[in-house]
Coordinates of C-alpha atoms and ligand atoms in Angstrom, one line a residue:
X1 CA 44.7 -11.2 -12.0
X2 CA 43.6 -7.7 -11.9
X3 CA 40.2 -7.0 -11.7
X4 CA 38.0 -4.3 -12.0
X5 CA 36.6 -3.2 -8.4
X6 CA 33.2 -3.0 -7.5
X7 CA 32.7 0.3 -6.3
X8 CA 34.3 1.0 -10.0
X9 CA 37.4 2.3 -8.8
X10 CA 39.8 1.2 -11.4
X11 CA 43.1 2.4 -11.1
X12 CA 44.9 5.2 -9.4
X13 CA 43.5 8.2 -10.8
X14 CA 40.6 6.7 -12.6
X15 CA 38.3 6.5 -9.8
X16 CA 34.9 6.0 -10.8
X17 CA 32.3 5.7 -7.9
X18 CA 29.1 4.3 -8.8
X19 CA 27.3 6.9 -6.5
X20 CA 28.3 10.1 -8.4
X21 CA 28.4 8.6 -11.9
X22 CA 25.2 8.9 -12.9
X23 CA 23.1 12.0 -13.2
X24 CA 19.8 11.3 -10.6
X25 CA 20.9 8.4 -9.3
X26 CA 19.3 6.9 -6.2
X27 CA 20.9 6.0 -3.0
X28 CA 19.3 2.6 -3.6
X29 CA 21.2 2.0 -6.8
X30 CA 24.5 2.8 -5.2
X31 CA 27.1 0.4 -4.0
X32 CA 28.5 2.8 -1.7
X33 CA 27.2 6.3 0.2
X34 CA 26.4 8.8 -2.4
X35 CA 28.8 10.8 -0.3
X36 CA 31.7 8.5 -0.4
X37 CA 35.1 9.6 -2.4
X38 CA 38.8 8.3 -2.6
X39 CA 41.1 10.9 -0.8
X40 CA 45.0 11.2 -1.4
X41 CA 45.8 9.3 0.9
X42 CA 43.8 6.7 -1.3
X43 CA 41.4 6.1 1.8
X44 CA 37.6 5.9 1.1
X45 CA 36.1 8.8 2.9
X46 CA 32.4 8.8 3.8
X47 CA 30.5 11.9 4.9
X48 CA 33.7 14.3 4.4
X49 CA 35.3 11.4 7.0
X50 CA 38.6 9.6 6.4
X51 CA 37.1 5.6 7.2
X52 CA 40.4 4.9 8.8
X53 CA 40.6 7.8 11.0
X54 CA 37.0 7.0 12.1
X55 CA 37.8 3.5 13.1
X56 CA 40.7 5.3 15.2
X57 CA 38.3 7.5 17.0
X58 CA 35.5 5.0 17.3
X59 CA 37.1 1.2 17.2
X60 CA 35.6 -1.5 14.9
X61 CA 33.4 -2.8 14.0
X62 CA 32.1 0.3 13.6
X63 CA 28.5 1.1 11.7
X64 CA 29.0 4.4 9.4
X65 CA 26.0 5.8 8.4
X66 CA 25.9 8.8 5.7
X67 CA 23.2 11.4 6.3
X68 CA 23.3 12.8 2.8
X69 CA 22.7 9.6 1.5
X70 CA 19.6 9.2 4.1
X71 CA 18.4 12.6 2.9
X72 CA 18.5 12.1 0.0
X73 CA 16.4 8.8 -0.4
X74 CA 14.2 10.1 1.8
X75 CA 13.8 13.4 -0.7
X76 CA 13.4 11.2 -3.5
X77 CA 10.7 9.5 -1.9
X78 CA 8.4 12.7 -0.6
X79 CA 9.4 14.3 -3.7
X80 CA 7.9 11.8 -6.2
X81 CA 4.8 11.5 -4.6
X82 CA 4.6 15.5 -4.6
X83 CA 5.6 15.7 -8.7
X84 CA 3.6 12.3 -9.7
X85 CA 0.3 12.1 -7.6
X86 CA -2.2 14.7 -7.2
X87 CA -3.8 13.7 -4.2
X88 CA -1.9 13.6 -0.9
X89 CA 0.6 11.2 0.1
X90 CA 2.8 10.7 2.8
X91 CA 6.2 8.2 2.9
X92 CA 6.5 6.7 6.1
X93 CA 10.2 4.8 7.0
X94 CA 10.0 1.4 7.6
X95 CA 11.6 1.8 11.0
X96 CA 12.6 -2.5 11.1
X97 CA 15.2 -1.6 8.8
X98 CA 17.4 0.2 11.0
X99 CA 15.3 1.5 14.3
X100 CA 17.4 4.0 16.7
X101 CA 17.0 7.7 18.4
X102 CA 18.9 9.1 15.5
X103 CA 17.8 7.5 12.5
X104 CA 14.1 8.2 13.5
X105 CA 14.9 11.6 13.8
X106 CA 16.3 12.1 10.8
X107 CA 13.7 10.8 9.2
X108 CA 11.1 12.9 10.6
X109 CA 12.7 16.1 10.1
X110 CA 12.6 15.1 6.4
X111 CA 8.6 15.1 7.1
X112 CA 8.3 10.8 6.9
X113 CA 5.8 9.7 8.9
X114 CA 7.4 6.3 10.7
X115 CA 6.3 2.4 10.7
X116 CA 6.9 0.9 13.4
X117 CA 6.7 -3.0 14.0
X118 CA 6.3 -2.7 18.0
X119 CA 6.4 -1.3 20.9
X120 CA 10.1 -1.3 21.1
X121 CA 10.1 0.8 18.0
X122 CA 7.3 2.8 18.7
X123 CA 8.5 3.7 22.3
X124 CA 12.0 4.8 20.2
X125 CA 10.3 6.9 17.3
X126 CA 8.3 8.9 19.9
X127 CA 11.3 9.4 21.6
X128 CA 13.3 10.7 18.8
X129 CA 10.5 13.6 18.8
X130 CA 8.3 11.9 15.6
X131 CA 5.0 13.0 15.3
X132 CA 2.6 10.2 17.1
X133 CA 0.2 11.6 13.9
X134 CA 2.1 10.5 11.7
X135 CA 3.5 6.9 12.8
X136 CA 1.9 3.6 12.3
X137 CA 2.0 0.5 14.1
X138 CA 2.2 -3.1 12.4
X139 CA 2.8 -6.7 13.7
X140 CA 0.7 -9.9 13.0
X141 CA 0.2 -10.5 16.8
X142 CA 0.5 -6.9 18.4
X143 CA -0.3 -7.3 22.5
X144 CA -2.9 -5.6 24.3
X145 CA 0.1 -3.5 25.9
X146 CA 1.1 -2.7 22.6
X147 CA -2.6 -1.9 21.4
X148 CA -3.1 0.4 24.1
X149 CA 0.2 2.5 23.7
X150 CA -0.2 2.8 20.2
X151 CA -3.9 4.2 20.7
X152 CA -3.0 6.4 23.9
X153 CA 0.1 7.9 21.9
X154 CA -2.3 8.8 19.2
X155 CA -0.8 6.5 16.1
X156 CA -2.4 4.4 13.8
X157 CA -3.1 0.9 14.2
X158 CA -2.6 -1.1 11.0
X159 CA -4.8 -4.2 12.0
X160 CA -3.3 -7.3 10.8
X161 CA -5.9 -10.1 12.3
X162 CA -9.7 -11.1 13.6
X163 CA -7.9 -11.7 17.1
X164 CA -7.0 -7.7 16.8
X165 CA -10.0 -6.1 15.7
X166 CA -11.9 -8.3 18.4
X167 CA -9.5 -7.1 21.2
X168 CA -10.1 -3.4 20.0
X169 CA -13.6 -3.7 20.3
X170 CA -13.2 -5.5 23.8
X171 CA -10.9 -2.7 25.1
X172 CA -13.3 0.1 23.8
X173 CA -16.1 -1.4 25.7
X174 CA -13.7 -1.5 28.9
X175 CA -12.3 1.7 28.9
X176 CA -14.4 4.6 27.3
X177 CA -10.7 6.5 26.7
X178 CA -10.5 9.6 24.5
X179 CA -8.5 7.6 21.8
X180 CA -11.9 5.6 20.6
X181 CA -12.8 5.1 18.1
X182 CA -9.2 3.7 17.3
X183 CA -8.0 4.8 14.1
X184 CA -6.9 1.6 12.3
X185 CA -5.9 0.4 9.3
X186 CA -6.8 -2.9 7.5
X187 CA -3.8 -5.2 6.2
X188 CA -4.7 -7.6 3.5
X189 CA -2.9 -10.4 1.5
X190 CA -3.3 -9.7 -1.9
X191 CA -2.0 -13.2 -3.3
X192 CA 0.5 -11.4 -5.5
X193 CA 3.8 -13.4 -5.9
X194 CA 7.6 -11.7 -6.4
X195 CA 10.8 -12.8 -6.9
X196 CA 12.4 -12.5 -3.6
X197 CA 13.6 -14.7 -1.1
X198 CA 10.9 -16.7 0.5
X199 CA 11.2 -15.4 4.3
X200 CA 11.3 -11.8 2.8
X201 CA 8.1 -12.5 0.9
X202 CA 5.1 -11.7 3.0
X203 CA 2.5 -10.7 0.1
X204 CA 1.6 -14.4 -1.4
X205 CA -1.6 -15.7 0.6
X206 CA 0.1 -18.1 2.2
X207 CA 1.5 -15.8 4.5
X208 CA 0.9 -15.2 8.1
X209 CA 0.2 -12.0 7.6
X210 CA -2.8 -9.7 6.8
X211 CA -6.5 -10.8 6.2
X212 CA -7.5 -13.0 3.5
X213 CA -9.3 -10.8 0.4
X214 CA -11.7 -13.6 0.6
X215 CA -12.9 -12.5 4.1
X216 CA -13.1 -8.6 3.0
X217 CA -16.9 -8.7 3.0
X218 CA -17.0 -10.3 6.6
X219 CA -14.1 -7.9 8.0
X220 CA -15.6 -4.8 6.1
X221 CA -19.5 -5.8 8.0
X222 CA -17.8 -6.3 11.1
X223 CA -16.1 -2.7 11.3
X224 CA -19.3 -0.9 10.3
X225 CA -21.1 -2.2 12.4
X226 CA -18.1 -1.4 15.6
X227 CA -17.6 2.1 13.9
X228 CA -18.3 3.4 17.1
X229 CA -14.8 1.5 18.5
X230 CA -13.2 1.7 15.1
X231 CA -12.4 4.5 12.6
X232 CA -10.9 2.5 9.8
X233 CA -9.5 5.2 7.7
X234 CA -7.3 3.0 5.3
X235 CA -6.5 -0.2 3.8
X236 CA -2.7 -1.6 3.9
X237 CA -0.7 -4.1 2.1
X238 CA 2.9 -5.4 2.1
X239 CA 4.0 -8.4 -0.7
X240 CA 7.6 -8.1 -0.1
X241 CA 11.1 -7.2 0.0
X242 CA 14.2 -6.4 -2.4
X243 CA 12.1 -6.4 -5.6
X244 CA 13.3 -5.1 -8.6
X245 CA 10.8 -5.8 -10.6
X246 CA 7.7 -2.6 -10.5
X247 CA 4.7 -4.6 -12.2
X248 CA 4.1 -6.1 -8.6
X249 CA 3.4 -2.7 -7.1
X250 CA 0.9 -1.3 -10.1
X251 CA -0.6 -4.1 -10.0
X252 CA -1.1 -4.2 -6.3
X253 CA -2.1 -0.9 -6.6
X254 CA -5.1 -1.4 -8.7
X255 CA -6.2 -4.5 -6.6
X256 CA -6.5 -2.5 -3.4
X257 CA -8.6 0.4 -5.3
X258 CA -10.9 -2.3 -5.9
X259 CA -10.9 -3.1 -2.2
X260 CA -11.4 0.3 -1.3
X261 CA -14.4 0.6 -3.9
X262 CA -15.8 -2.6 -1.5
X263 CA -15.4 -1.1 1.5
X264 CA -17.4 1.8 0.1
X265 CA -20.3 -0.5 0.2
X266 CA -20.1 -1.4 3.7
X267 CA -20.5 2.8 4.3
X268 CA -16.8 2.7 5.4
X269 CA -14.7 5.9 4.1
X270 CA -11.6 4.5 3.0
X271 CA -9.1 8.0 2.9
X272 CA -5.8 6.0 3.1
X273 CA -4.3 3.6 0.6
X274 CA -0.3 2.0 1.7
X275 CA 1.0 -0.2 -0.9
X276 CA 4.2 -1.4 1.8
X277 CA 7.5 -1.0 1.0
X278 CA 9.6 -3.6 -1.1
X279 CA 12.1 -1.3 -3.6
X280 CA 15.3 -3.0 -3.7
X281 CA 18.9 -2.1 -3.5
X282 CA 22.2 -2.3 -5.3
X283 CA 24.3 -5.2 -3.1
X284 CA 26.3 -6.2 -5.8
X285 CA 27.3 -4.7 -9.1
X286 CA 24.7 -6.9 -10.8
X287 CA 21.7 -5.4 -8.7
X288 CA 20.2 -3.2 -11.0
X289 CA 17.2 -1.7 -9.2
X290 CA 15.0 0.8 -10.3
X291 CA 15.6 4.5 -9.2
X292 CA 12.9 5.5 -6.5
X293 CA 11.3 7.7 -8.7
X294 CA 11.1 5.3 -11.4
X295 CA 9.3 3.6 -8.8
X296 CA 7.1 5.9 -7.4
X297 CA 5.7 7.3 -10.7
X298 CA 3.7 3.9 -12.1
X299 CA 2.1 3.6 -8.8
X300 CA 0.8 7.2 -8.6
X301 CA -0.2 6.5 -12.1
X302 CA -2.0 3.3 -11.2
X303 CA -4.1 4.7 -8.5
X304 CA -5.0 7.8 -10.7
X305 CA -6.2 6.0 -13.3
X306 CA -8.2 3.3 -11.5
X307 CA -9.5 5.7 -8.8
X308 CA -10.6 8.1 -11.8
X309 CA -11.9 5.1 -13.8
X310 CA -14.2 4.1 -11.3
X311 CA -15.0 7.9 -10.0
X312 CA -13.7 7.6 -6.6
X313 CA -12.0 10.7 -5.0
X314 CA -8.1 10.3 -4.5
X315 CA -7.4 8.8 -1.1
X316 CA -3.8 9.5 0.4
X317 CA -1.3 7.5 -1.3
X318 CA 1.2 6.1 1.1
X319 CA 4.0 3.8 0.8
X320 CA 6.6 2.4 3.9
X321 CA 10.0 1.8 2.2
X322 CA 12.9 0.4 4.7
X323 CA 15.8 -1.0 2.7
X324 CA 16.0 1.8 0.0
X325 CA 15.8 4.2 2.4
X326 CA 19.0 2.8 4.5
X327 CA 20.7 0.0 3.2
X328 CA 22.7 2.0 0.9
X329 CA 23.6 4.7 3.4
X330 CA 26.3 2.4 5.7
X331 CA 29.2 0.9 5.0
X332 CA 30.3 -1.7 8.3
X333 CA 34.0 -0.7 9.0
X334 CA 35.8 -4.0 10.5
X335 CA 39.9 -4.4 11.7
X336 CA 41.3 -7.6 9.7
X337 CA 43.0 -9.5 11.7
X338 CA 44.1 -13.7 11.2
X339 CA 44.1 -15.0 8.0
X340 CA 44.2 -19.0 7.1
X341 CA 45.3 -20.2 3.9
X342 CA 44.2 -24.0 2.7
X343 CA 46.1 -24.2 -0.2
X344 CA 45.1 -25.5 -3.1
X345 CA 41.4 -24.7 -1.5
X346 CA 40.8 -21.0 -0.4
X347 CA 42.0 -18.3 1.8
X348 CA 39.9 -16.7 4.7
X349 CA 40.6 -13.4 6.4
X350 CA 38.7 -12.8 9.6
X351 CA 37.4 -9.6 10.8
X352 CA 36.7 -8.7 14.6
X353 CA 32.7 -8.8 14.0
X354 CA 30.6 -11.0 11.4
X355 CA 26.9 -12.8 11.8
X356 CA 26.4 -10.8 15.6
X357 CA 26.6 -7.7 13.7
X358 CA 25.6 -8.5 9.9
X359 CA 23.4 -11.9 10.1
X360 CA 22.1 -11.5 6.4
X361 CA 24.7 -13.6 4.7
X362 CA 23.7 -16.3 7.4
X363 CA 20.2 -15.7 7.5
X364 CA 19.4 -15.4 3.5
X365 CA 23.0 -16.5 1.5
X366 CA 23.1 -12.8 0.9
X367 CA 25.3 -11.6 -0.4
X368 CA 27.5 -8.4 -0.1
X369 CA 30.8 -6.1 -1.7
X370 CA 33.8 -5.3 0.3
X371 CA 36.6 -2.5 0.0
X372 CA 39.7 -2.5 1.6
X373 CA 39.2 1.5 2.7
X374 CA 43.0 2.1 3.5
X375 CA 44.1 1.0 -0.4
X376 CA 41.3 2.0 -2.4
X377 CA 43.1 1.9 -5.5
X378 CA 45.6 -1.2 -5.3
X379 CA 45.0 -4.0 -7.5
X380 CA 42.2 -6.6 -6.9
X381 CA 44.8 -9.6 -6.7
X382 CA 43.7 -11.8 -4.0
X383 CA 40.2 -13.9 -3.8
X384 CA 39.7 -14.1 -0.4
X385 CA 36.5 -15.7 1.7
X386 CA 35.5 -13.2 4.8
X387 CA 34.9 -15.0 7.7
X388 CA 33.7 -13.7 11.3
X389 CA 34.6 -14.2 14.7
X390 CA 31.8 -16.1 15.9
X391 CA 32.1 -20.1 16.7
X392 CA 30.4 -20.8 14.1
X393 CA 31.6 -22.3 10.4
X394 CA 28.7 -20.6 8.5
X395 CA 29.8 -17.1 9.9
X396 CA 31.2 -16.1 6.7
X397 CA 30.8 -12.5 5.4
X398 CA 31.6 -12.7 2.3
X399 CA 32.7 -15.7 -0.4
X400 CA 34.8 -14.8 -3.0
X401 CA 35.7 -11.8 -2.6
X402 CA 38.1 -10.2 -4.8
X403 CA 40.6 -7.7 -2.9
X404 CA 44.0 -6.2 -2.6
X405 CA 46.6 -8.2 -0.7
X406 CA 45.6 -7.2 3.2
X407 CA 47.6 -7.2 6.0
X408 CA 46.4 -7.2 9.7
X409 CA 44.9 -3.8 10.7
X410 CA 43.6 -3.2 7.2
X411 CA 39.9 -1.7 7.1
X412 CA 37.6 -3.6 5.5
X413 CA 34.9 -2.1 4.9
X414 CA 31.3 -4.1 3.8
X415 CA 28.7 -1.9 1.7
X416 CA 25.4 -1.7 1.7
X417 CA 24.8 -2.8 5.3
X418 CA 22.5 0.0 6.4
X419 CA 19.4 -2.0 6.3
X420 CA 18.3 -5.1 8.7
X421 CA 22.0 -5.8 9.9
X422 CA 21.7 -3.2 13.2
X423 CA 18.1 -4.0 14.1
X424 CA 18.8 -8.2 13.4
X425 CA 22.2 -7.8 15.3
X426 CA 22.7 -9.9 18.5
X427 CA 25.0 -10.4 21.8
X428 CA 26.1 -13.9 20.1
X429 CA 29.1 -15.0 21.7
X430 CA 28.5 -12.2 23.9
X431 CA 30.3 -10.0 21.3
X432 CA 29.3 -6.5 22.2
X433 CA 27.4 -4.8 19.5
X434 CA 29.1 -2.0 17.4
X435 CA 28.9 1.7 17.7
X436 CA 27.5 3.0 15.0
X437 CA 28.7 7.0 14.1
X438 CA 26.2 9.6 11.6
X439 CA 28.6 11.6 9.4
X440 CA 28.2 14.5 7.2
X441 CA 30.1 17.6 5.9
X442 CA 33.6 15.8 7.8
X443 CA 32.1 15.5 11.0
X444 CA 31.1 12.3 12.8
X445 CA 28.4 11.8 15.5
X446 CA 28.4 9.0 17.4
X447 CA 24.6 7.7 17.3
X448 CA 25.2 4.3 18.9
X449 CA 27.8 3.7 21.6
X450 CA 29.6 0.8 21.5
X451 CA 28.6 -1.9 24.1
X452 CA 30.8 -2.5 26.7
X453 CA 31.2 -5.7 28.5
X454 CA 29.5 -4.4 31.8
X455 CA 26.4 -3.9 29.0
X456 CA 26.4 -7.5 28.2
X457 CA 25.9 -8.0 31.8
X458 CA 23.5 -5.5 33.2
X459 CA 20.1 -7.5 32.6
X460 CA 21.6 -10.7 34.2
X461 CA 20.6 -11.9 37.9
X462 CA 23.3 -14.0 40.0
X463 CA 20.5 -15.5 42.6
X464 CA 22.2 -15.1 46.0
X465 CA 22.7 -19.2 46.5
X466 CA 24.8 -19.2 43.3
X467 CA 26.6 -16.4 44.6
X468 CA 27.8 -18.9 48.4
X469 CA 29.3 -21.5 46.7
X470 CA 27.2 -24.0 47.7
X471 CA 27.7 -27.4 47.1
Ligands
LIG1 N1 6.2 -2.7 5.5 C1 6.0 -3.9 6.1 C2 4.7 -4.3 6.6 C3 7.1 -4.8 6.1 O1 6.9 -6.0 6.7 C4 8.3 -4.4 5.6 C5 9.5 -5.3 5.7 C6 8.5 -3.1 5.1 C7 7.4 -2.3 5.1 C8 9.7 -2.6 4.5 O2 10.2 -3.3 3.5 P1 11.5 -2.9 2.7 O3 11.2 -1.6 2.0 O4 12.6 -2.7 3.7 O5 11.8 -4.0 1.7 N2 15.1 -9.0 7.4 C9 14.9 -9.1 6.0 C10 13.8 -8.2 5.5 C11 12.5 -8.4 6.1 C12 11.5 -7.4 5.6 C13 10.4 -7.4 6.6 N3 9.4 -6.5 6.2 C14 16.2 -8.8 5.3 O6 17.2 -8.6 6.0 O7 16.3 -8.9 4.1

């Protein structure tokens, strides 16, 4: 049987990519790079660069990541908030999506300020250059280490727990250092509920994140009175990821002007207001999220019109998107290699990486697309299950999927993997990790390097009796 693809590529000559079909599209409602085209040699080219070639240069698996595509979400992003609010605003990147030198920097020269979820990834997004001003530090258990850092490199701490703010208080009475007061932001549950996969959903109350609203009046008394320690300039939530659905947001959006009209009564200037991230992407043809701006707009709205209704100045409208941002803007390239048929029952085709290098399908059942990049426009005849190369049975890529007939050393290439498959990627099996490479305008940068075996081995110790064979 012939079916259609799902990048829309149809038949030789008909290509259709979903990217470039529509006028305004998002990078979030694209299956592949907005970038991406079919060349003659009927190879998918990303960036101006021929997949296959790059997979010559750089080896697979190999993590290609399109810097128009990142551009432009980020664009989208600052430039919604500049056309729909009238107060300030600032987009910062959710940095857990995909955390690295380059990405961070790319970001920032797109004037995003940066989330970060540790010290890991706040040590990285200073290094990349990123304004310290303008990055903010999360986590629902954040050390003292990691407190300190945050407040000596001059970010913001987006308070999560009691256990925090008393810590902050305690290391303001030990110290006396130039960064107190701490400026901090508050993180609260709001109890609203989306449709998203339950580890992915962090906004409900039962969640192990944030303060309860029901404590706002206690947490609210406590920082005015430790306003000399603690500058809270803003209030934060988070209630999820992946949602295509933008009531949650608008409605999150009025609740947390209603907290900020609280705080007000507690003589604490609330300037700041981040309603989290939580736009979702195109993973299969079937996604239909909303565009960025379309979801930018009713949540500028939202705030206008509650702030106004209840005659409070605009505070700064931020918002910390991850996956729509990134996940649209890499494709994984992977060699195929052995391939098992069980007749009568299904066909797998392994690729050289798999759950060390995408653990999403294993994680969550999600699920993703696949291209062969080397015969872009040959028939969809086979129905073929992905697998990996781990020793594992659930390292399985992709069920189902619906390709050409492949042959070993055909590129397979697995969309939308530019979000949470890099920063949740592990040594299992002691595979090394991928390179990854940042193309644009037919040139490729290598942005990761490949990990080499001597890599896997450079934190281990061989104590020096192990090393005598003793018996
Ligand atoms: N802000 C906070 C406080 C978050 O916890 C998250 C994601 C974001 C922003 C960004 O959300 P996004 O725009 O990417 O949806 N590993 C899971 C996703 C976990 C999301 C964690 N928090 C996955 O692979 O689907």
């Amino acid at each position: 049987m012939v079916s259609t693809h799902p990048t829309g590529v149809q038949s030789k000559g008909s290509i259709y990519l979903l990217s470039n079909q529509k006028e305004n599209i998002s990078p979030n409602q694209s299956l592949l790079p907005i970038s991406a085209k079919v060349n003659d040699r009927d190879t998918l080219e990303i960036g101006g660069c021929d997949v296959s070639t790059l997979v010559k240069q750089f080896g697979s698996p190999l993590y290609i990541l399109d810097e128009e595509s990142l551009r432009t979400a980020c664009r989208q992003y600052r430039d919604s908030f500049k056309q729909y609010y009238k107060g300030e605003s600032q987009v910062l990147y959710a940095s857990k999506a995909w955390n690295c030198l380059a990405v961070c920097a790319i970001v920032a020269s797109e004037d995003l300020g940066i989330d970060v979820a540790s010290g890991g990834e706040l040590y990285t997004a200073i290094k990349s250059g990123a304004n310290a001003e303008k990055i903010y530090l999360h986590s629902n258990n954040k050390s003292r280490e990691e407190l300190i850092f945050a407040a000596e490199s001059g970010c913001t701490i987006v308070v999560d727990n009691w256990h925090e703010l008393n810590t902050l208080v305690e290391l303001g009475n030990e110290n006396g250092s130039s960064s107190i007061p701490y400026r901090i932001m508050l993180r609260l549950t709001p109890g609203i509920d989306c449709h998203t996969h339950d580890y992915i959903r962090t906004g409900q109350l039962d969640s192990k994140f944030g303060f309860d609203p029901n404590a706002l009046d206690d947490v609210f008394a406590f920082v005015s009175k430790n306003q000399s320690f603690l500058n809270c300039v803003g209030l934060h939530a988070h209630i999820g990821s992946q949602i295509f659905e933008r009531q949650p947001h608008q409605d999150l959006a009025a609740v947390m002007v209603e907290w900020l009209k609280k705080a007000a009564t507690y003589g604490i200037d609330i300037l700041e207001l981040n309603v989290g991230g939580g736009l979702g992407i195109r993973y299969i043809e079937s996604d239909d999220p909303p565009s960025i701006e379309e979801w930018v707009k009713p949540i500028c709205e939202v705030v206008e019109k509650t702030c106004q209704n209840a005659n409070l100045p605009l505070p700064k409208l931020l918002c910390e998107p991850g996956r729509s941002l990134i996940g649209t803007t890499c494709v994984t390239a992977y060699s195929i290699g052995a391939s098992k048929e069980i007749p009568g029952i299904r066909k797998y085709i392994a690729v050289d990486g798999g759950m060390s290098d995408n653990p999403r399908p294993i994680t969550y059942q999600s699920i993703y697309r696949a291209v062969v990049a080397n015969k872009m426009s040959a028939p969809l005849t086979e129905t073929v299950t992905i697998a990996g190369k781990h020793c594992e049975s659930g390292d399985i890529l992709i069920k189902d999927a619906q390709l050409p007939l492949t042959k070993p050393g055909d590129i397979l290439v697995v969309m939308g993997t530019g979000a949470y498959n890099y920063s949740m990627s592990s040594n299992y099996n002691r595979l090394p990790r991928p390179a990854a490479v940042l193309v644009a305008n037919g040139e490729a940068s290598l942005i990761l390097q490949r990990e080499s075996y001597q890599d896997l081995i450079r934190q281990d110790c061989l104590p020096e009796r192990l090393t005598k064979n003793e018996q």
